[in-house]
PDB file of C-alpha atoms in Angstrom:
ATOM      1  CA  MET A   1       2.296 -30.055  23.575  1.00  0.00           C
ATOM      2  CA  THR A   2       4.763 -27.755  21.832  1.00  0.00           C
ATOM      3  CA  GLU A   3       6.691 -24.618  22.703  1.00  0.00           C
ATOM      4  CA  GLU A   4       3.776 -22.600  21.296  1.00  0.00           C
ATOM      5  CA  THR A   5       1.364 -24.488  23.557  1.00  0.00           C
ATOM      6  CA  PRO A   6       2.417 -23.943  27.174  1.00  0.00           C
ATOM      7  CA  LEU A   7       1.514 -26.315  29.951  1.00  0.00           C
ATOM      8  CA  ILE A   8      -0.597 -24.727  32.672  1.00  0.00           C
ATOM      9  CA  GLN A   9       0.358 -26.287  36.009  1.00  0.00           C
ATOM     10  CA  THR A  10      -0.999 -23.927  38.667  1.00  0.00           C
ATOM     11  CA  THR A  11      -4.319 -22.312  39.439  1.00  0.00           C
ATOM     12  CA  GLU A  12      -2.671 -18.893  39.237  1.00  0.00           C
ATOM     13  CA  GLN A  13      -1.414 -19.612  35.700  1.00  0.00           C
ATOM     14  CA  LEU A  14      -4.885 -20.773  34.692  1.00  0.00           C
ATOM     15  CA  ARG A  15      -6.534 -17.698  36.216  1.00  0.00           C
ATOM     16  CA  GLU A  16      -4.045 -15.386  34.455  1.00  0.00           C
ATOM     17  CA  LEU A  17      -4.744 -17.120  31.145  1.00  0.00           C
ATOM     18  CA  ALA A  18      -8.505 -16.886  31.713  1.00  0.00           C
ATOM     19  CA  ASN A  19      -8.234 -13.160  32.438  1.00  0.00           C
ATOM     20  CA  ARG A  20      -6.735 -12.600  28.976  1.00  0.00           C
ATOM     21  CA  GLY A  21      -9.824 -13.969  27.232  1.00  0.00           C
ATOM     22  CA  GLN A  22     -12.459 -11.786  25.597  1.00  0.00           C
ATOM     23  CA  SER A  23     -16.260 -11.900  25.709  1.00  0.00           C
ATOM     24  CA  GLY A  24     -16.927 -13.630  22.387  1.00  0.00           C
ATOM     25  CA  GLU A  25     -20.201 -11.747  21.957  1.00  0.00           C
ATOM     26  CA  GLY A  26     -21.322 -11.209  18.388  1.00  0.00           C
ATOM     27  CA  CYS A  27     -18.700 -13.508  16.869  1.00  0.00           C
ATOM     28  CA  ASP A  28     -19.588 -16.114  14.281  1.00  0.00           C
ATOM     29  CA  CYS A  29     -17.729 -18.758  16.335  1.00  0.00           C
ATOM     30  CA  HIS A  30     -20.776 -18.876  18.670  1.00  0.00           C
ATOM     31  CA  LEU A  31     -18.628 -20.353  21.459  1.00  0.00           C
ATOM     32  CA  ILE A  32     -20.097 -17.948  24.040  1.00  0.00           C
ATOM     33  CA  GLN A  33     -23.062 -20.345  24.339  1.00  0.00           C
ATOM     34  CA  PHE A  34     -20.895 -23.153  25.775  1.00  0.00           C
ATOM     35  CA  GLN A  35     -20.940 -22.165  29.463  1.00  0.00           C
ATOM     36  CA  GLY A  36     -21.136 -25.748  30.793  1.00  0.00           C
ATOM     37  CA  TRP A  37     -19.382 -28.792  29.363  1.00  0.00           C
ATOM     38  CA  ASP A  38     -21.377 -29.104  26.160  1.00  0.00           C
ATOM     39  CA  SER A  39     -20.990 -31.370  23.142  1.00  0.00           C
ATOM     40  CA  ILE A  40     -19.789 -29.772  19.942  1.00  0.00           C
ATOM     41  CA  THR A  41     -19.661 -31.548  16.610  1.00  0.00           C
ATOM     42  CA  ASP A  42     -16.785 -31.136  14.191  1.00  0.00           C
ATOM     43  CA  MET A  43     -19.180 -29.258  11.900  1.00  0.00           C
ATOM     44  CA  ARG A  44     -19.910 -26.662  14.611  1.00  0.00           C
ATOM     45  CA  TRP A  45     -16.286 -26.323  15.817  1.00  0.00           C
ATOM     46  CA  PRO A  46     -14.887 -23.201  14.083  1.00  0.00           C
ATOM     47  CA  ALA A  47     -11.527 -24.849  13.361  1.00  0.00           C
ATOM     48  CA  ALA A  48     -10.316 -22.247  10.848  1.00  0.00           C
ATOM     49  CA  GLN A  49     -10.407 -19.474  13.440  1.00  0.00           C
ATOM     50  CA  MET A  50      -9.239 -21.416  16.511  1.00  0.00           C
ATOM     51  CA  GLN A  51      -5.737 -21.621  17.957  1.00  0.00           C
ATOM     52  CA  GLN A  52      -4.656 -23.970  20.739  1.00  0.00           C
ATOM     53  CA  ILE A  53      -2.983 -21.799  23.391  1.00  0.00           C
ATOM     54  CA  ALA A  54      -2.463 -24.081  26.402  1.00  0.00           C
ATOM     55  CA  ASP A  55      -2.511 -27.632  27.677  1.00  0.00           C
ATOM     56  CA  LEU A  56      -4.048 -28.445  31.075  1.00  0.00           C
ATOM     57  CA  ARG A  57      -3.091 -32.139  31.109  1.00  0.00           C
ATOM     58  CA  GLU A  58      -0.395 -33.147  33.555  1.00  0.00           C
ATOM     59  CA  PRO A  59       2.527 -34.653  31.642  1.00  0.00           C
ATOM     60  CA  GLY A  60       3.279 -38.289  32.309  1.00  0.00           C
ATOM     61  CA  VAL A  61      -0.189 -39.011  33.708  1.00  0.00           C
ATOM     62  CA  ASP A  62      -1.927 -41.402  31.339  1.00  0.00           C
ATOM     63  CA  GLU A  63      -5.157 -41.676  33.327  1.00  0.00           C
ATOM     64  CA  PRO A  64      -5.948 -38.535  35.318  1.00  0.00           C
ATOM     65  CA  THR A  65      -8.769 -38.776  37.836  1.00  0.00           C
ATOM     66  CA  PHE A  66     -12.414 -38.772  36.837  1.00  0.00           C
ATOM     67  CA  GLU A  67     -13.286 -37.210  40.194  1.00  0.00           C
ATOM     68  CA  GLU A  68     -15.181 -33.927  39.848  1.00  0.00           C
ATOM     69  CA  PHE A  69     -15.091 -30.882  42.145  1.00  0.00           C
ATOM     70  CA  HIS A  70     -18.529 -29.575  43.148  1.00  0.00           C
ATOM     71  CA  PRO A  71     -18.416 -28.157  46.693  1.00  0.00           C
ATOM     72  CA  HIS A  72     -21.628 -26.155  46.140  1.00  0.00           C
ATOM     73  CA  ARG A  73     -23.637 -29.028  44.652  1.00  0.00           C
ATOM     74  CA  THR A  74     -23.216 -27.940  41.064  1.00  0.00           C
ATOM     75  CA  ARG A  75     -23.043 -30.533  38.323  1.00  0.00           C
ATOM     76  CA  TYR A  76     -20.708 -31.295  35.436  1.00  0.00           C
ATOM     77  CA  GLU A  77     -22.846 -29.366  32.939  1.00  0.00           C
ATOM     78  CA  SER A  78     -23.642 -26.428  35.262  1.00  0.00           C
ATOM     79  CA  PRO A  79     -22.519 -23.027  33.946  1.00  0.00           C
ATOM     80  CA  GLU A  80     -21.616 -22.011  37.515  1.00  0.00           C
ATOM     81  CA  ALA A  81     -19.560 -25.165  38.274  1.00  0.00           C
ATOM     82  CA  PRO A  82     -16.031 -24.365  39.461  1.00  0.00           C
ATOM     83  CA  ILE A  83     -13.048 -24.802  37.172  1.00  0.00           C
ATOM     84  CA  ALA A  84     -10.473 -26.780  39.193  1.00  0.00           C
ATOM     85  CA  LEU A  85      -7.245 -27.759  37.462  1.00  0.00           C
ATOM     86  CA  ALA A  86      -6.743 -31.146  39.169  1.00  0.00           C
ATOM     87  CA  TYR A  87     -10.294 -32.395  38.539  1.00  0.00           C
ATOM     88  CA  PHE A  88     -12.233 -33.924  35.668  1.00  0.00           C
ATOM     89  CA  PRO A  89     -12.700 -32.798  32.949  1.00  0.00           C
ATOM     90  CA  VAL A  90     -10.377 -29.788  33.256  1.00  0.00           C
ATOM     91  CA  ASN A  91      -7.475 -32.178  33.899  1.00  0.00           C
ATOM     92  CA  ARG A  92      -7.987 -33.689  30.425  1.00  0.00           C
ATOM     93  CA  SER A  93      -8.373 -30.425  28.515  1.00  0.00           C
ATOM     94  CA  THR A  94      -6.596 -28.071  26.194  1.00  0.00           C
ATOM     95  CA  VAL A  95      -7.379 -24.346  25.891  1.00  0.00           C
ATOM     96  CA  TRP A  96      -8.300 -22.763  22.571  1.00  0.00           C
ATOM     97  CA  ARG A  97      -8.741 -19.092  21.580  1.00  0.00           C
ATOM     98  CA  CYS A  98     -10.838 -17.705  18.745  1.00  0.00           C
ATOM     99  CA  ARG A  99      -8.621 -15.540  16.533  1.00  0.00           C
ATOM    100  CA  LYS A 100     -11.581 -13.277  15.682  1.00  0.00           C
ATOM    101  CA  CYS A 101     -13.105 -12.467  19.078  1.00  0.00           C
ATOM    102  CA  GLY A 102     -10.587 -13.724  21.645  1.00  0.00           C
ATOM    103  CA  ILE A 103     -12.937 -15.991  23.572  1.00  0.00           C
ATOM    104  CA  GLN A 104     -11.135 -18.897  25.212  1.00  0.00           C
ATOM    105  CA  VAL A 105     -12.615 -22.349  25.701  1.00  0.00           C
ATOM    106  CA  MET A 106     -11.435 -25.566  27.282  1.00  0.00           C
ATOM    107  CA  ARG A 107     -11.838 -28.642  25.085  1.00  0.00           C
ATOM    108  CA  TYR A 108     -11.542 -32.358  25.748  1.00  0.00           C
ATOM    109  CA  THR A 109     -12.596 -35.590  24.123  1.00  0.00           C
ATOM    110  CA  GLU A 110     -14.946 -37.883  25.998  1.00  0.00           C
ATOM    111  CA  PHE A 111     -14.724 -41.539  25.027  1.00  0.00           C
ATOM    112  CA  GLY A 112     -17.683 -43.820  25.644  1.00  0.00           C
ATOM    113  CA  GLY A 113     -18.304 -47.432  24.824  1.00  0.00           C
ATOM    114  CA  TYR A 114     -19.549 -46.662  21.322  1.00  0.00           C
ATOM    115  CA  TYR A 115     -18.876 -42.961  20.808  1.00  0.00           C
ATOM    116  CA  VAL A 116     -16.364 -40.124  20.847  1.00  0.00           C
ATOM    117  CA  ASP A 117     -17.717 -36.765  21.974  1.00  0.00           C
ATOM    118  CA  GLN A 118     -15.923 -33.424  21.808  1.00  0.00           C
ATOM    119  CA  ARG A 119     -16.845 -31.182  24.756  1.00  0.00           C
ATOM    120  CA  VAL A 120     -16.129 -27.483  25.249  1.00  0.00           C
ATOM    121  CA  ARG A 121     -16.637 -24.907  27.985  1.00  0.00           C
ATOM    122  CA  VAL A 122     -15.862 -21.189  28.132  1.00  0.00           C
ATOM    123  CA  LEU A 123     -12.820 -20.506  30.319  1.00  0.00           C
ATOM    124  CA  ASN A 124     -14.354 -18.087  32.827  1.00  0.00           C
ATOM    125  CA  ALA A 125     -11.802 -16.501  35.202  1.00  0.00           C
ATOM    126  CA  ALA A 126     -14.449 -15.934  37.858  1.00  0.00           C
ATOM    127  CA  LEU A 127     -14.965 -19.704  38.165  1.00  0.00           C
ATOM    128  CA  VAL A 128     -11.304 -20.762  38.380  1.00  0.00           C
ATOM    129  CA  VAL A 129     -10.710 -22.073  41.912  1.00  0.00           C
ATOM    130  CA  ASP A 130      -7.739 -23.345  43.836  1.00  0.00           C
ATOM    131  CA  ALA A 131      -8.747 -26.817  44.978  1.00  0.00           C
ATOM    132  CA  PRO A 132      -6.550 -29.463  46.616  1.00  0.00           C
ATOM    133  CA  ALA A 133      -5.788 -32.418  44.381  1.00  0.00           C
ATOM    134  CA  PRO A 134      -8.080 -35.396  44.964  1.00  0.00           C
ATOM    135  CA  THR A 135      -6.719 -38.101  47.220  1.00  0.00           C
ATOM    136  CA  VAL A 136      -6.017 -41.426  45.563  1.00  0.00           C
TER     137      VAL A 136
END
């Protein structure tokens, strides 16, 4: 995290950031299609036109929770799943903006036993919710 990459620590900050995003329609970044947490290869990630604009990871927390927030029985990959700052995978994400169209996406790296998988999801202001932090 740098001065150019602010840390988002509250739901209100996240919602304000999300409201500044654009639609992304018609752009060659094609990020509009990533409405749930979808895999994206390095070849498909439009690196040349992307700028990291925020960090959602809590500083000093090496292992944030893997608990997810789905009060309406959505799933991790559901386009209508809520975006809750204290929950996985939002709590392990950074926010990126396309310089061409202004769409904003959250991005995190998923590590498995034998793989590394980049995941992205459009930052949709309508889905940002204020949820209490999970209990430990």
